[in-house]
Tab-separated table of C-alpha atoms and ligand atoms in Angstrom:
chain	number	residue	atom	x	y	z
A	8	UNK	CA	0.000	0.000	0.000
A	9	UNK	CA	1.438	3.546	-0.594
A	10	UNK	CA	-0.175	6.393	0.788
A	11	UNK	CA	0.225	9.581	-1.289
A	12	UNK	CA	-1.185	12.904	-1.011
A	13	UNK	CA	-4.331	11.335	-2.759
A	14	UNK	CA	-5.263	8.774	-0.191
A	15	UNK	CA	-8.344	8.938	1.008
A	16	UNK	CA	-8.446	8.693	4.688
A	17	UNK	CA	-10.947	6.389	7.141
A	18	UNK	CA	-11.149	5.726	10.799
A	19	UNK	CA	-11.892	3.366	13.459
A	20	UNK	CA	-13.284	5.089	16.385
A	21	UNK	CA	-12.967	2.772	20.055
A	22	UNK	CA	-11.932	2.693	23.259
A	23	UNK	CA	-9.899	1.042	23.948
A	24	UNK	CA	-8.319	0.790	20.129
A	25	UNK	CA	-5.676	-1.839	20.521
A	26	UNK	CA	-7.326	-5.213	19.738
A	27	UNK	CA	-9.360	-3.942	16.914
A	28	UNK	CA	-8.725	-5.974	13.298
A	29	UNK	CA	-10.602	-4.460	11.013
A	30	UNK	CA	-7.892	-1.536	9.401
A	31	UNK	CA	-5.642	-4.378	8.250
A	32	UNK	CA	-8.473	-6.280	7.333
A	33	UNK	CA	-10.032	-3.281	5.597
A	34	UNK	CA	-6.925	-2.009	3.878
A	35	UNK	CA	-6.582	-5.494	2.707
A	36	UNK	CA	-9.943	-5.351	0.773
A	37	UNK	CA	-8.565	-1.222	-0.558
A	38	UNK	CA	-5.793	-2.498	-1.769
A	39	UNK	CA	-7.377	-5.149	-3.405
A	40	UNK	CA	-9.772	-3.266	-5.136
A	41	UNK	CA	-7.245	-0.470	-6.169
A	42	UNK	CA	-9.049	1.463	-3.838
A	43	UNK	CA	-6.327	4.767	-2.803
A	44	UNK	CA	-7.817	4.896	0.869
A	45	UNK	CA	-6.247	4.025	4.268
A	46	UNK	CA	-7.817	3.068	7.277
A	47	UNK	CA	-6.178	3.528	10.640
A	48	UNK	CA	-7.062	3.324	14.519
A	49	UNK	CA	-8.121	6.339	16.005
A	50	UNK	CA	-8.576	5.891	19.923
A	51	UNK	CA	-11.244	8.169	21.076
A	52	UNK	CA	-12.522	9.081	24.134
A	53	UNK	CA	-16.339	9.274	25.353
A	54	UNK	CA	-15.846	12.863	26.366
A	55	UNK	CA	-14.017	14.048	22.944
A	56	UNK	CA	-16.916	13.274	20.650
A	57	UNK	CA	-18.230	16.272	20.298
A	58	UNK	CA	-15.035	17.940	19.700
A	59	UNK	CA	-13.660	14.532	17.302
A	60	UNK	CA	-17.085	15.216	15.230
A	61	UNK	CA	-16.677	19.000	14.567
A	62	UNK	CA	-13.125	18.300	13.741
A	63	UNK	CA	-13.848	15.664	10.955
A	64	UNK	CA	-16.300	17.413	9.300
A	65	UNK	CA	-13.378	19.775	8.420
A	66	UNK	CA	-11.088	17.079	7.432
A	67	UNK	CA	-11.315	17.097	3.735
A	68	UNK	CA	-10.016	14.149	2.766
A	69	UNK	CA	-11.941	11.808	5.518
A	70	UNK	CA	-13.826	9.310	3.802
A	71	UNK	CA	-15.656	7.403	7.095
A	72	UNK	CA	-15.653	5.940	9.817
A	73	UNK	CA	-16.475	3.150	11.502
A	74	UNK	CA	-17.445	2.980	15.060
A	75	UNK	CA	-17.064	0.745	17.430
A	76	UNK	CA	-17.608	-0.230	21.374
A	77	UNK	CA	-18.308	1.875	22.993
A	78	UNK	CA	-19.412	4.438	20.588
A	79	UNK	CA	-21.721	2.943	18.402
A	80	UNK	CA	-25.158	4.376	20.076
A	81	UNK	CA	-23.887	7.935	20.780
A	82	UNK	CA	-22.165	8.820	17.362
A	83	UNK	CA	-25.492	8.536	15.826
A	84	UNK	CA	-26.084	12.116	17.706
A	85	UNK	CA	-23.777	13.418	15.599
A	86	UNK	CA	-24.576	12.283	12.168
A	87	UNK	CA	-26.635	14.306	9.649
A	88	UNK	CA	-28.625	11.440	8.075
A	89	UNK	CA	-29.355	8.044	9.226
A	90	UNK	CA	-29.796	5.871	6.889
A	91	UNK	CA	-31.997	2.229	7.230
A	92	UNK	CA	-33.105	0.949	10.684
A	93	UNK	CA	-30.510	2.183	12.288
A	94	UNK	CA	-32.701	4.538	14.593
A	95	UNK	CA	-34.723	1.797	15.303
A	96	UNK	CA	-31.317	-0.192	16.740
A	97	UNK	CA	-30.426	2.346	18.368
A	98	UNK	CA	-26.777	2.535	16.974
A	99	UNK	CA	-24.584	2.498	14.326
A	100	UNK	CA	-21.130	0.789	12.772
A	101	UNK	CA	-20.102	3.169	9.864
A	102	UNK	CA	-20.272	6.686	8.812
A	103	UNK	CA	-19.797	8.426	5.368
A	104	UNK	CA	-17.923	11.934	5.267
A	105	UNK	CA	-19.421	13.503	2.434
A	106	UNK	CA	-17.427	16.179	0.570
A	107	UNK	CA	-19.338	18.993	2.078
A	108	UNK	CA	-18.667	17.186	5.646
A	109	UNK	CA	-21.989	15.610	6.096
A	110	UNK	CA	-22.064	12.898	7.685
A	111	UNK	CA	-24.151	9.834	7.433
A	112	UNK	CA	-24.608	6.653	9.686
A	113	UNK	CA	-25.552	3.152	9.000
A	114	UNK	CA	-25.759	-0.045	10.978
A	115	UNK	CA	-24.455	-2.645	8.687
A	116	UNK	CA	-23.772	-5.456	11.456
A	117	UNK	CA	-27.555	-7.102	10.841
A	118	UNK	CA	-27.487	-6.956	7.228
A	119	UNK	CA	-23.167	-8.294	7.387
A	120	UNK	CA	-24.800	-11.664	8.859
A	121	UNK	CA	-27.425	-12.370	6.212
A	122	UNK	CA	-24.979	-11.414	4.169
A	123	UNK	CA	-23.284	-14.819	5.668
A	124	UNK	CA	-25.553	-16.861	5.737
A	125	UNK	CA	-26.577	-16.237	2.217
A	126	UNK	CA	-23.110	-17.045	1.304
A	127	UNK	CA	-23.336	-20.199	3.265
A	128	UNK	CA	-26.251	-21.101	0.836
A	129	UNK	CA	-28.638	-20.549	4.151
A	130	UNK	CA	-31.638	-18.412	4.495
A	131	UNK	CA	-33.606	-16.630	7.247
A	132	UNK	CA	-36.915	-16.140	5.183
A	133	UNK	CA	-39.870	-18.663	6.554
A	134	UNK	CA	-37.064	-20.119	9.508
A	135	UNK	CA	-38.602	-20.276	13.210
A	136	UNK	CA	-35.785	-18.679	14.410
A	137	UNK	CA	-34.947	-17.465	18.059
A	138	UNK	CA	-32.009	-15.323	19.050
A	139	UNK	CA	-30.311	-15.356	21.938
A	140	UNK	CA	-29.067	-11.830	23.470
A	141	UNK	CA	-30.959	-8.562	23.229
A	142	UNK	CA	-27.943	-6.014	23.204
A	143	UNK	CA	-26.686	-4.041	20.587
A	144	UNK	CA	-25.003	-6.726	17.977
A	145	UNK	CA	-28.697	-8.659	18.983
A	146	UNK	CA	-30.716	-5.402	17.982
A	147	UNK	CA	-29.118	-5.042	14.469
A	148	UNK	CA	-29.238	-9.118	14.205
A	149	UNK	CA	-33.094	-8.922	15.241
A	150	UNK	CA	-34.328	-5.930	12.544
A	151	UNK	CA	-32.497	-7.723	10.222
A	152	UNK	CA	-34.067	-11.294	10.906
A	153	UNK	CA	-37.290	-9.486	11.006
A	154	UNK	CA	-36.459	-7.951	7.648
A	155	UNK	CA	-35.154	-10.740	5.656
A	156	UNK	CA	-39.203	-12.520	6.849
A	157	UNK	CA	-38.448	-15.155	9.541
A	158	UNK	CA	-41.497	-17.031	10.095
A	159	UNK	CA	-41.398	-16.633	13.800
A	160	UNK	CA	-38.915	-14.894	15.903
A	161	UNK	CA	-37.958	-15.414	19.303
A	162	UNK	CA	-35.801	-13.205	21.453
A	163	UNK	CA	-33.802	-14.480	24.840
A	164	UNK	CA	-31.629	-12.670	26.933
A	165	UNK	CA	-30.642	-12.908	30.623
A	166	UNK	CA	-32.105	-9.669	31.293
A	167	UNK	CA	-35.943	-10.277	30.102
A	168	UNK	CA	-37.219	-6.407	30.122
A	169	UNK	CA	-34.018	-6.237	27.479
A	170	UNK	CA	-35.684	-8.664	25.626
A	171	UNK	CA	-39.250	-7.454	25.477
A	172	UNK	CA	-37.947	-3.714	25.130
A	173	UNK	CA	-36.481	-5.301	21.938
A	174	UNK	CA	-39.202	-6.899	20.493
A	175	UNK	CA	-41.444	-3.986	20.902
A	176	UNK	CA	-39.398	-1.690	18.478
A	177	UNK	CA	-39.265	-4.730	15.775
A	178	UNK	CA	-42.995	-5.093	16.022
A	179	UNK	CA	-43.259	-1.578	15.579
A	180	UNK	CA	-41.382	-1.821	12.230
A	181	UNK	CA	-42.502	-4.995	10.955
A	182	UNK	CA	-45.872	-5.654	13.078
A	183	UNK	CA	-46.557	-9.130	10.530
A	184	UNK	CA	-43.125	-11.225	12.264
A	185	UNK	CA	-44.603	-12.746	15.242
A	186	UNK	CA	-42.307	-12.012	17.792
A	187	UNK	CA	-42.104	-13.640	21.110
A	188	UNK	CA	-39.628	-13.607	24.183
A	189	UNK	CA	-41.096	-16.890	25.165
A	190	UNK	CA	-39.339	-20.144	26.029
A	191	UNK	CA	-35.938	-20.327	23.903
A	192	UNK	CA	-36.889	-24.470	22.891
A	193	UNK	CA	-33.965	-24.233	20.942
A	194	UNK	CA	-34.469	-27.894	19.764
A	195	UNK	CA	-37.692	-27.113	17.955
A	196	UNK	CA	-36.142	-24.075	15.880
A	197	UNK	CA	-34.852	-24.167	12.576
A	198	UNK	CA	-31.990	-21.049	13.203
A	199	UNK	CA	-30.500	-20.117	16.510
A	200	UNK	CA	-28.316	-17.234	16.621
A	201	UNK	CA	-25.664	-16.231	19.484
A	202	UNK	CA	-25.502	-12.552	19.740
A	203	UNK	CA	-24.632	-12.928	23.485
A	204	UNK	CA	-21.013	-11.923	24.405
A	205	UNK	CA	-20.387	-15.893	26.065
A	206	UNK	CA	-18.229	-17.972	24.364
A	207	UNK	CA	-15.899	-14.518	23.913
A	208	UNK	CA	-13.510	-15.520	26.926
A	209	UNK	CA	-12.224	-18.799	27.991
A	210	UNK	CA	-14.493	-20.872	30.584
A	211	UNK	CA	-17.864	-18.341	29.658
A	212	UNK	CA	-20.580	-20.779	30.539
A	213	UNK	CA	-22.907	-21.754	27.430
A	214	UNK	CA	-25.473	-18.732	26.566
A	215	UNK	CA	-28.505	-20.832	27.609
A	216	UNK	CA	-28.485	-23.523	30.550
A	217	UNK	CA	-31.065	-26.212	28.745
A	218	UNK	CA	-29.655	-26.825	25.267
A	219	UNK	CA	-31.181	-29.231	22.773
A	220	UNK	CA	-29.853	-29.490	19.369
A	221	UNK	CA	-31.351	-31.998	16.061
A	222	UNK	CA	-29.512	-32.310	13.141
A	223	UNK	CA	-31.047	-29.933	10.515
A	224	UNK	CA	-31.195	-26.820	12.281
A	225	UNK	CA	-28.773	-24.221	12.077
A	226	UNK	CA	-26.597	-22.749	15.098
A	227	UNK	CA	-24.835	-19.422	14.016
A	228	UNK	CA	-22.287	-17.232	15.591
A	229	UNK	CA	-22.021	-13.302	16.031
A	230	UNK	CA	-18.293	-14.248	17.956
A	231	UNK	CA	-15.599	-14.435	15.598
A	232	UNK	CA	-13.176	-15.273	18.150
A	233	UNK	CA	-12.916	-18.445	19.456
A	234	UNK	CA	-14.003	-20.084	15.930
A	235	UNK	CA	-15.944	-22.420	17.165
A	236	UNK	CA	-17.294	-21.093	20.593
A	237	UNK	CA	-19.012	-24.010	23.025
A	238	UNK	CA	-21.974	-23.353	21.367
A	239	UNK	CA	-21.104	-24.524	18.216
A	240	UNK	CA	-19.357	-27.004	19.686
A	241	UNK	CA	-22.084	-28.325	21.566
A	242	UNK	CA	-24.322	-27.861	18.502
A	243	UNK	CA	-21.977	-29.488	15.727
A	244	UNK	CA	-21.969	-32.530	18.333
A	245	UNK	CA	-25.790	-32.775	18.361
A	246	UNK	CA	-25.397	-32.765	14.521
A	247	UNK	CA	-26.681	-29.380	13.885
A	248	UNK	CA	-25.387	-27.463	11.420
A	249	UNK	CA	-22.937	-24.460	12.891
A	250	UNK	CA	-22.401	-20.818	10.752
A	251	UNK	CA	-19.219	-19.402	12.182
A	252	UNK	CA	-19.156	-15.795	13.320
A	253	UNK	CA	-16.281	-14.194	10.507
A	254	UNK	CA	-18.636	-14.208	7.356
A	255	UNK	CA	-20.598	-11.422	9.201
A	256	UNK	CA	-17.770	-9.329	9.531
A	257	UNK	CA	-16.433	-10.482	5.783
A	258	UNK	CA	-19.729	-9.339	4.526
A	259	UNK	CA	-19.941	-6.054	6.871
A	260	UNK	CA	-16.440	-5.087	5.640
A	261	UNK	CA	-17.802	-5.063	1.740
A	262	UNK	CA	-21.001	-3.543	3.132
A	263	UNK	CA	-19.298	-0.494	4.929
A	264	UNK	CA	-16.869	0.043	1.725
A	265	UNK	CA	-20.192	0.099	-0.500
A	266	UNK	CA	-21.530	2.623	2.384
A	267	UNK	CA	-18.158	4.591	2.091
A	268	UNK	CA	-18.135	5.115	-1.687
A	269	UNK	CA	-21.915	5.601	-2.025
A	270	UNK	CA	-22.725	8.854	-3.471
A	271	UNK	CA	-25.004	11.108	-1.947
A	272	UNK	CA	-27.699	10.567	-4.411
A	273	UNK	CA	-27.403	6.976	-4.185
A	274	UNK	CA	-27.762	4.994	-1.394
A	275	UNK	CA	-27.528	1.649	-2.950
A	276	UNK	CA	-25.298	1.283	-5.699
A	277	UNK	CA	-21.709	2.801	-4.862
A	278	UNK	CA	-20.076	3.813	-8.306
A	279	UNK	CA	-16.547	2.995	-7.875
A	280	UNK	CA	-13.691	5.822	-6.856
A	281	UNK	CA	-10.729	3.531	-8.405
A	282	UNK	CA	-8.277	5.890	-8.809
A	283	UNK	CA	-9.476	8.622	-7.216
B	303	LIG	P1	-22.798	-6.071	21.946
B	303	LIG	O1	-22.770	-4.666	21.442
B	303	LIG	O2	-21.565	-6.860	21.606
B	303	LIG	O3	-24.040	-6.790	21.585
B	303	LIG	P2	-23.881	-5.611	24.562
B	303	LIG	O4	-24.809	-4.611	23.980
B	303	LIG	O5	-23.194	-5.296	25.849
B	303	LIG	O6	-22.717	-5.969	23.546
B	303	LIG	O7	-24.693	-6.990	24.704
B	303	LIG	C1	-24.148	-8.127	25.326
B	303	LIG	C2	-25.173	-9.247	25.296
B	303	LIG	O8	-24.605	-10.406	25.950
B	303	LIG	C3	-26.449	-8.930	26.061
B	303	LIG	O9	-27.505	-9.662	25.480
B	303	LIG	C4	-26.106	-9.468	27.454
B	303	LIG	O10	-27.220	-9.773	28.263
B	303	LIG	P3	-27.852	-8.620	29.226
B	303	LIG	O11	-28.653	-7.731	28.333
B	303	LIG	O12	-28.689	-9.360	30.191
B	303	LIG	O13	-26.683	-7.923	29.846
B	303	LIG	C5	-25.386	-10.737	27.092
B	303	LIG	N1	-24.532	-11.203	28.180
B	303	LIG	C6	-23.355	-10.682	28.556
B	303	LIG	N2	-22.856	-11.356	29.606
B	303	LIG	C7	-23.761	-12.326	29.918
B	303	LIG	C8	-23.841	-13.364	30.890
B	303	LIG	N3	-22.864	-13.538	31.792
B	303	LIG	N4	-24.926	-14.164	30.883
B	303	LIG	C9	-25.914	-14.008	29.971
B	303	LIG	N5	-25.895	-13.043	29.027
B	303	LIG	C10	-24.842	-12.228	28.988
């Protein structure tokens, strides 16, 4: 990669910064694509946002940004347009710096794992599907499920008022999913999904207590690290089928890039900027 005086420039805001993958992951995909942008860390501080924000909209060559924990619901405050259901989440991932320094969010994370499992040759549409976790990776996860027409969706988390809080904002948006925060029965579902942060560290018990599996159904992951968290171990043992958690952030990555390069008249087909 050479950066020249051309080189678009993109962020990832965090905090803390230092175990984030995505800019060699991202410049990976630039490079690639003959894309002349850069992405690098930028550690930022709860407090500084309002003062990061004004700055970049006077950074001329700032393409976007992505945002991560713990920033993801409060830089929405300081975009000019939200785009999709990310209002309805409550957060987003990725913001484009348009040339006059507006700035627009998206939450790609929901629509980066259907993105997977599409890949995978796997589908959402018509699935009795429940999901386990209710915070923000389970939010974008949910509006997506409800989006892509699960047949039935049901939401679990350990903290239940989480759960229903969430359900009420999807049924607001699509009031034809039935949604439930009933009894997780995860052997009678055809598509469980782990948005839950256990299975992240070493010894994390499994997210649910009373696990069933049958071959047929399909366990997926939101963690990308372990590869195969005890849940999908316990799953792929039972003879379900297991989606790992890295095609989510695969697909996000091409997702946020398409977001990045979109022009401000088009929201859904990015014209390319090779060469730019
Ligand atoms: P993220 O943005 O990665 O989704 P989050 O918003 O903090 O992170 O959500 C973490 C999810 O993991 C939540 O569903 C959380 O459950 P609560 O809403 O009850 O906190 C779940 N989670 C985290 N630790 C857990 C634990 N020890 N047992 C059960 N669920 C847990």
């Amino acid at each position: 990669m050479k950066i020249t005086g051309r080189t678009t420039l993109y962020g990832i805001i965090a905090d803390p910064i230092h175990h984030v993958k995505t800019p060699e992951m991202m410049n990976a995909i630039f490079a690639e694509m003959g894309h002349d942008g850069v992405m690098v860390p930028m550690h930022l501080r709860d407090a500084d946002m309002p003062t990061f924000f004004e700055g970049i909209r006077t950074m001329q060559n700032l393409g976007g940004l992505i945002v991560t924990v713990p920033h993801k619901p409060r830089a929405m405050d300081f975009c000019d347009r939200i785009e999709g259901d990310a209002r309805e989440i409550g957060a987003i991932n990725t913001i484009r710096r348009e040339a006059d320094g507006t700035l627009v969010g998206v939450a790609l994370d929901g629509r980066g794992f259907l993105g997977g499992l599409a890949e995978a040759g796997l589908t959402a549409k018509g699935q009795d599907t429940l999901l386990l976790g209710a915070g923000g990776a389970g939010a974008a996860v949910a509006f997506a499920l409800a989006e892509a027409g699960v047949a039935r969706l049901t939401i679990h988390n350990r903290s239940r008022d989480k759960a229903e809080d969430l359900a009420a904002r999807i049924r607001a948006r699509y009031p034809d999913v039935a949604i439930d925060t009933g009894a997780p029965q995860t052997a009678a579902r055809d598509l469980i999904v782990n948005t839950t942060s256990l299975g992240l560290r070493q010894g994390d018990p499994l997210p649910l207590e009373d696990l069933a599996f049958r071959p047929g159904q399909v366990v997926a992951e939101a963690i990308m690290d372990p590869e195969v968290t005890p849940l999908l171990a316990t799953a792929k043992a039972a003879g379900a089928r297991i989606h790992f958690g890295k095609p989510m952030l695969a697909n996000q990555l091409r997702l946020m890039i398409a977001h990045f390069l979109a022009q401000p008249s088009d929201a859904t087909t990015p014209p390319s900027r090779t060469g730019d």
